């Protein structure tokens, strides 16, 4: 080791053992943490004026970005019309209204998934044997229930008592607000006749806003959901899974007698999704309601952006693998950043 390097290192060690030097360094670090804009505050007035001019430009950028997202919403509405015939056919296949042709059922796997003709023929024979042993199912049974159970965000909402009801779910659609109307979208859940409720369609409406907040324009990061409205479910007698009856024993303080009291309380259920907390005019919510709405908005966006357009890939699990790959890549990138010096 060169002598000068050794001396420098020795000097550094001695400095770091000096309480006065350590205190000065700590004070300096605290100052940096507590006053991140210290440099800005130290600038001459004329420079601060120019910075203010840049901030005004940034506000105008946010206003342009808001218009951009409004036009994106218009494009979504336009292309929803083009997607609808495909979604209609998907609905017909799932619900045994339309039987796809041999050509429509032909699917060529990716190159890495290709197998020999001999193995294909063997698999085909085995599938035919299985089909002979089973009753001929109609359409694709339990399609949407399977999608829900495959996605963690949705499966956490689905309770065991919800599953028999969700087997009757025929379709999920998204409808966008008309041109010139405030930004919003409606999720429609279409059910076949069932023993649980009389509604054919359950709806959830999300109201959106795409404009910077005057009090904090720099926080604008695209459209935000301002509120949502569910719908009334017309439950048949004794079939409301969002409520449960509990029995509690109460002891009389004076006589010591015991009586059993029956009480109806709320029950965990996917169908609570259609009864979100109401946002008061003041906009103030308690922590629980705020957490419920935040999760609700995330679910609404996920259904609209991912589940409805790509439902078959969540049914098969392929989209879930893609989502996991996305997270893995982000994790790897984060690791690289952490360990790069």
Coordinates of C-alpha atoms in Angstrom, one line a residue:
X1 CA 0.0 0.0 0.0
X2 CA 1.5 3.4 -1.0
X3 CA 2.6 5.5 2.0
X4 CA 0.5 8.6 1.0
X5 CA -2.6 6.4 0.8
X6 CA -2.0 4.9 4.2
X7 CA -1.5 8.4 5.7
X8 CA -4.7 9.7 4.1
X9 CA -6.7 6.8 5.4
X10 CA -5.2 7.2 8.9
X11 CA -6.1 10.9 8.8
X12 CA -9.7 10.1 7.7
X13 CA -10.1 7.6 10.6
X14 CA -8.8 10.2 13.1
X15 CA -11.2 12.8 11.7
X16 CA -14.2 10.5 12.0
X17 CA -13.3 9.9 15.6
X18 CA -13.3 13.6 16.4
X19 CA -16.7 14.5 18.1
X20 CA -16.6 18.1 16.9
X21 CA -16.1 17.1 13.3
X22 CA -18.9 14.5 13.5
X23 CA -21.2 17.0 15.0
X24 CA -20.5 19.5 12.2
X25 CA -21.1 16.8 9.6
X26 CA -24.3 15.8 11.2
X27 CA -25.5 19.4 11.4
X28 CA -24.7 19.8 7.7
X29 CA -26.6 16.6 6.8
X30 CA -29.6 17.6 8.9
X31 CA -29.6 20.9 7.1
X32 CA -29.7 19.2 3.8
X33 CA -32.6 16.9 4.8
X34 CA -34.7 19.6 6.5
X35 CA -34.2 22.3 3.8
X36 CA -34.2 20.5 0.4
X37 CA -34.9 23.9 -1.2
X38 CA -32.1 25.7 0.6
X39 CA -30.3 26.3 -2.6
X40 CA -33.4 27.8 -4.2
X41 CA -33.9 30.1 -1.2
X42 CA -30.4 31.3 -1.5
X43 CA -30.8 32.3 -5.2
X44 CA -30.9 36.0 -6.1
X45 CA -34.3 37.6 -6.5
X46 CA -33.9 38.0 -10.2
X47 CA -33.2 34.3 -10.6
X48 CA -36.2 33.3 -8.4
X49 CA -38.4 35.4 -10.8
X50 CA -37.2 33.3 -13.7
X51 CA -37.9 30.1 -11.8
X52 CA -41.4 31.4 -11.2
X53 CA -41.8 31.9 -14.9
X54 CA -40.8 28.2 -15.5
X55 CA -43.4 27.1 -12.9
X56 CA -46.1 29.1 -14.8
X57 CA -45.0 27.3 -18.0
X58 CA -45.3 24.0 -16.1
X59 CA -48.9 24.9 -15.1
X60 CA -49.7 25.4 -18.8
X61 CA -48.1 22.0 -19.6
X62 CA -50.4 20.4 -17.1
X63 CA -53.4 22.1 -18.7
X64 CA -52.3 20.7 -22.1
X65 CA -51.8 17.3 -20.6
X66 CA -55.4 17.4 -19.2
X67 CA -56.7 18.1 -22.7
X68 CA -54.6 15.2 -24.0
X69 CA -56.3 12.8 -21.6
X70 CA -59.8 14.2 -22.5
X71 CA -59.0 13.3 -26.1
X72 CA -57.8 9.9 -25.0
X73 CA -61.2 9.3 -23.4
X74 CA -62.8 10.3 -26.7
X75 CA -60.7 7.8 -28.5
X76 CA -61.6 5.1 -26.0
X77 CA -65.3 5.8 -26.7
X78 CA -64.7 5.7 -30.5
X79 CA -62.7 2.4 -30.4
X80 CA -65.2 0.8 -27.9
X81 CA -67.6 0.7 -30.8
X82 CA -65.1 -1.2 -32.9
X83 CA -64.3 -3.7 -30.1
X84 CA -67.9 -4.4 -29.3
X85 CA -68.7 -6.9 -32.1
X86 CA -65.7 -9.0 -30.9
X87 CA -66.9 -8.8 -27.3
X88 CA -70.4 -9.7 -28.4
X89 CA -69.0 -12.9 -30.1
X90 CA -67.0 -13.7 -27.0
X91 CA -70.3 -13.4 -25.0
X92 CA -72.0 -15.7 -27.4
X93 CA -69.3 -18.4 -27.3
X94 CA -69.0 -18.3 -23.4
X95 CA -72.8 -18.6 -23.1
X96 CA -73.4 -21.3 -25.7
X97 CA -75.3 -19.0 -28.1
X98 CA -72.7 -19.5 -30.9
X99 CA -70.5 -22.5 -31.6
X100 CA -67.2 -21.5 -33.2
X101 CA -66.1 -23.2 -36.4
X102 CA -63.1 -25.5 -36.7
X103 CA -61.2 -22.7 -38.3
X104 CA -62.1 -20.3 -35.5
X105 CA -60.9 -22.8 -32.9
X106 CA -57.6 -23.5 -34.6
X107 CA -54.8 -22.0 -32.5
X108 CA -51.1 -22.1 -33.4
X109 CA -48.9 -22.1 -30.2
X110 CA -45.7 -20.1 -29.9
X111 CA -42.6 -21.7 -31.5
X112 CA -41.3 -22.8 -28.1
X113 CA -44.6 -24.5 -27.3
X114 CA -44.8 -26.4 -30.5
X115 CA -44.9 -30.2 -30.2
X116 CA -44.6 -33.1 -32.7
X117 CA -47.6 -34.2 -34.7
X118 CA -47.5 -37.6 -32.9
X119 CA -47.8 -35.9 -29.5
X120 CA -50.6 -33.7 -30.8
X121 CA -52.5 -36.7 -32.1
X122 CA -52.0 -38.5 -28.8
X123 CA -53.2 -35.5 -26.8
X124 CA -56.2 -35.2 -29.1
X125 CA -57.2 -38.8 -28.6
X126 CA -56.9 -38.4 -24.8
X127 CA -59.0 -35.3 -24.9
X128 CA -61.7 -37.1 -26.9
X129 CA -61.7 -39.9 -24.3
X130 CA -62.2 -37.5 -21.5
X131 CA -65.0 -35.7 -23.4
X132 CA -66.8 -39.1 -23.9
X133 CA -66.6 -39.7 -20.1
X134 CA -68.1 -36.3 -19.3
X135 CA -71.4 -34.7 -20.2
X136 CA -71.2 -32.3 -23.0
X137 CA -70.8 -28.9 -21.4
X138 CA -72.3 -25.8 -23.0
X139 CA -70.2 -22.8 -23.8
X140 CA -67.4 -22.2 -21.3
X141 CA -68.7 -22.9 -17.8
X142 CA -67.8 -20.6 -14.9
X143 CA -65.8 -18.4 -17.2
X144 CA -66.0 -15.1 -15.2
X145 CA -65.8 -16.8 -11.8
X146 CA -62.6 -18.5 -12.9
X147 CA -61.2 -15.1 -14.1
X148 CA -62.0 -13.6 -10.7
X149 CA -60.5 -16.5 -8.8
X150 CA -57.3 -16.3 -10.9
X151 CA -56.7 -12.6 -10.1
X152 CA -55.5 -11.8 -6.6
X153 CA -57.1 -8.3 -6.6
X154 CA -60.5 -9.9 -7.3
X155 CA -60.2 -13.2 -5.6
X156 CA -59.6 -11.4 -2.3
X157 CA -63.1 -10.0 -2.6
X158 CA -64.8 -13.2 -3.6
X159 CA -66.1 -15.3 -0.6
X160 CA -67.2 -18.9 -0.7
X161 CA -70.9 -17.9 -0.5
X162 CA -70.4 -15.5 -3.5
X163 CA -69.2 -18.3 -5.9
X164 CA -72.6 -19.9 -6.6
X165 CA -73.9 -16.5 -7.6
X166 CA -70.9 -15.6 -9.8
X167 CA -71.4 -18.8 -11.7
X168 CA -74.5 -17.0 -13.2
X169 CA -72.4 -14.0 -14.4
X170 CA -72.7 -13.9 -18.2
X171 CA -70.8 -10.9 -19.2
X172 CA -69.0 -7.7 -18.0
X173 CA -69.2 -4.6 -20.1
X174 CA -67.8 -1.0 -19.9
X175 CA -69.8 2.0 -21.2
X176 CA -68.2 5.4 -21.6
X177 CA -69.9 8.7 -21.1
X178 CA -71.2 10.4 -24.3
X179 CA -69.3 13.1 -26.1
X180 CA -69.6 16.5 -24.4
X181 CA -70.6 14.9 -21.0
X182 CA -68.4 14.8 -17.9
X183 CA -65.8 12.0 -18.0
X184 CA -67.2 8.8 -16.6
X185 CA -67.6 5.1 -17.2
X186 CA -70.0 2.4 -16.2
X187 CA -69.2 -1.2 -15.4
X188 CA -72.2 -3.5 -16.2
X189 CA -72.4 -7.0 -14.8
X190 CA -74.9 -9.1 -16.7
X191 CA -76.4 -12.1 -14.9
X192 CA -78.7 -14.9 -16.1
X193 CA -81.9 -15.6 -14.1
X194 CA -80.9 -17.0 -10.7
X195 CA -82.2 -17.8 -7.2
X196 CA -80.4 -14.9 -5.5
X197 CA -81.7 -11.6 -6.9
X198 CA -84.0 -10.4 -9.6
X199 CA -81.7 -7.9 -11.3
X200 CA -80.5 -8.8 -14.8
X201 CA -77.7 -6.1 -14.7
X202 CA -75.7 -4.7 -11.8
X203 CA -73.9 -1.4 -12.4
X204 CA -71.1 0.6 -11.0
X205 CA -70.5 4.2 -12.2
X206 CA -67.2 6.0 -11.8
X207 CA -67.0 9.8 -12.2
X208 CA -63.7 11.1 -13.4
X209 CA -61.9 14.4 -13.7
X210 CA -59.1 15.4 -16.0
X211 CA -58.0 18.9 -14.9
X212 CA -55.3 20.2 -12.7
X213 CA -56.2 21.2 -9.2
X214 CA -55.9 25.0 -8.9
X215 CA -54.5 24.7 -5.4
X216 CA -51.9 22.1 -6.5
X217 CA -51.5 22.0 -10.3
X218 CA -48.1 20.2 -10.2
X219 CA -49.7 17.0 -8.7
X220 CA -51.7 16.4 -11.9
X221 CA -50.9 13.0 -13.3
X222 CA -53.8 12.1 -15.5
X223 CA -57.5 11.6 -14.9
X224 CA -58.6 10.7 -11.4
X225 CA -61.7 9.1 -10.1
X226 CA -63.7 11.6 -8.1
X227 CA -66.5 9.3 -6.9
X228 CA -68.5 6.2 -7.7
X229 CA -72.1 5.0 -7.4
X230 CA -73.3 1.5 -7.1
X231 CA -76.8 0.1 -7.5
X232 CA -79.5 -1.5 -5.4
X233 CA -79.5 -5.3 -5.5
X234 CA -83.0 -6.7 -5.3
X235 CA -82.3 -9.8 -3.2
X236 CA -84.7 -12.6 -3.0
X237 CA -85.9 -13.5 0.5
X238 CA -83.1 -15.1 2.6
X239 CA -80.6 -14.8 -0.2
X240 CA -78.8 -11.6 0.7
X241 CA -75.1 -12.7 1.1
X242 CA -74.0 -9.1 2.2
X243 CA -75.8 -9.6 5.5
X244 CA -75.6 -12.3 8.1
X245 CA -77.6 -13.1 11.3
X246 CA -75.7 -13.6 14.5
X247 CA -77.0 -14.7 17.9
X248 CA -75.7 -13.1 21.1
X249 CA -76.4 -14.1 24.7
X250 CA -77.2 -11.2 27.1
X251 CA -77.2 -11.5 30.9
X252 CA -79.6 -9.3 32.9
X253 CA -77.6 -7.3 35.4
X254 CA -80.2 -7.5 38.2
X255 CA -82.0 -10.8 37.8
X256 CA -79.1 -12.7 36.3
X257 CA -81.3 -14.2 33.6
X258 CA -79.9 -14.9 30.2
X259 CA -81.6 -14.2 26.9
X260 CA -80.6 -14.8 23.3
X261 CA -80.7 -11.8 21.0
X262 CA -80.7 -12.1 17.2
X263 CA -78.9 -9.3 15.2
X264 CA -78.3 -8.7 11.5
X265 CA -74.8 -7.4 10.6
X266 CA -72.9 -6.8 7.5
X267 CA -71.1 -9.7 5.9
X268 CA -67.9 -9.9 3.7
X269 CA -69.0 -10.3 0.1
X270 CA -68.0 -9.4 -3.4
X271 CA -71.4 -7.8 -3.8
X272 CA -70.5 -5.1 -1.3
X273 CA -68.7 -3.7 -4.4
X274 CA -72.1 -2.3 -5.5
X275 CA -72.5 -0.3 -2.2
X276 CA -69.4 1.9 -1.9
X277 CA -69.1 4.6 0.8
X278 CA -70.7 7.9 -0.1
X279 CA -68.4 10.8 -0.5
X280 CA -69.8 13.8 1.4
X281 CA -70.0 17.2 -0.2
X282 CA -67.1 18.4 2.0
X283 CA -65.0 15.6 0.5
X284 CA -63.8 14.6 4.0
X285 CA -63.8 10.8 4.7
X286 CA -62.7 8.8 7.6
X287 CA -59.6 6.5 7.2
X288 CA -61.6 3.3 6.7
X289 CA -63.9 4.8 4.0
X290 CA -60.9 6.4 2.3
X291 CA -59.1 3.0 2.2
X292 CA -62.2 1.3 0.8
X293 CA -62.7 3.9 -1.9
X294 CA -59.0 3.8 -2.9
X295 CA -59.2 0.0 -3.3
X296 CA -62.5 0.4 -5.1
X297 CA -61.1 2.8 -7.6
X298 CA -58.1 0.5 -8.3
X299 CA -60.5 -2.4 -8.9
X300 CA -62.7 -0.4 -11.2
X301 CA -59.7 0.7 -13.3
X302 CA -58.3 -2.9 -13.4
X303 CA -61.7 -4.3 -14.6
X304 CA -61.9 -1.6 -17.3
X305 CA -58.3 -1.6 -18.4
X306 CA -57.3 -5.2 -18.1
X307 CA -60.1 -7.7 -17.3
X308 CA -62.7 -6.7 -19.8
X309 CA -60.4 -6.4 -22.8
X310 CA -58.3 -9.5 -22.1
X311 CA -60.6 -11.8 -20.1
X312 CA -59.6 -15.0 -21.9
X313 CA -56.0 -14.5 -20.9
X314 CA -56.9 -14.1 -17.3
X315 CA -59.1 -17.2 -17.6
X316 CA -56.1 -19.2 -18.9
X317 CA -53.7 -17.6 -16.6
X318 CA -51.4 -16.2 -19.4
X319 CA -52.1 -12.6 -18.5
X320 CA -51.2 -13.3 -14.9
X321 CA -47.9 -14.7 -15.9
X322 CA -47.3 -11.5 -18.0
X323 CA -48.2 -9.3 -15.0
X324 CA -45.7 -11.3 -12.8
X325 CA -43.0 -10.9 -15.5
X326 CA -43.6 -7.2 -15.5
X327 CA -43.1 -7.1 -11.7
X328 CA -40.0 -9.3 -11.9
X329 CA -38.4 -7.0 -14.5
X330 CA -39.1 -4.0 -12.3
X331 CA -37.6 -5.8 -9.3
X332 CA -34.5 -6.6 -11.3
X333 CA -34.1 -3.1 -12.4
X334 CA -34.5 -1.8 -8.9
X335 CA -31.8 -4.3 -7.7
X336 CA -29.4 -3.0 -10.4
X337 CA -30.0 0.6 -9.3
X338 CA -29.4 -0.2 -5.7
X339 CA -26.1 -2.0 -6.3
X340 CA -24.7 0.3 -9.0
X341 CA -22.2 2.8 -7.7

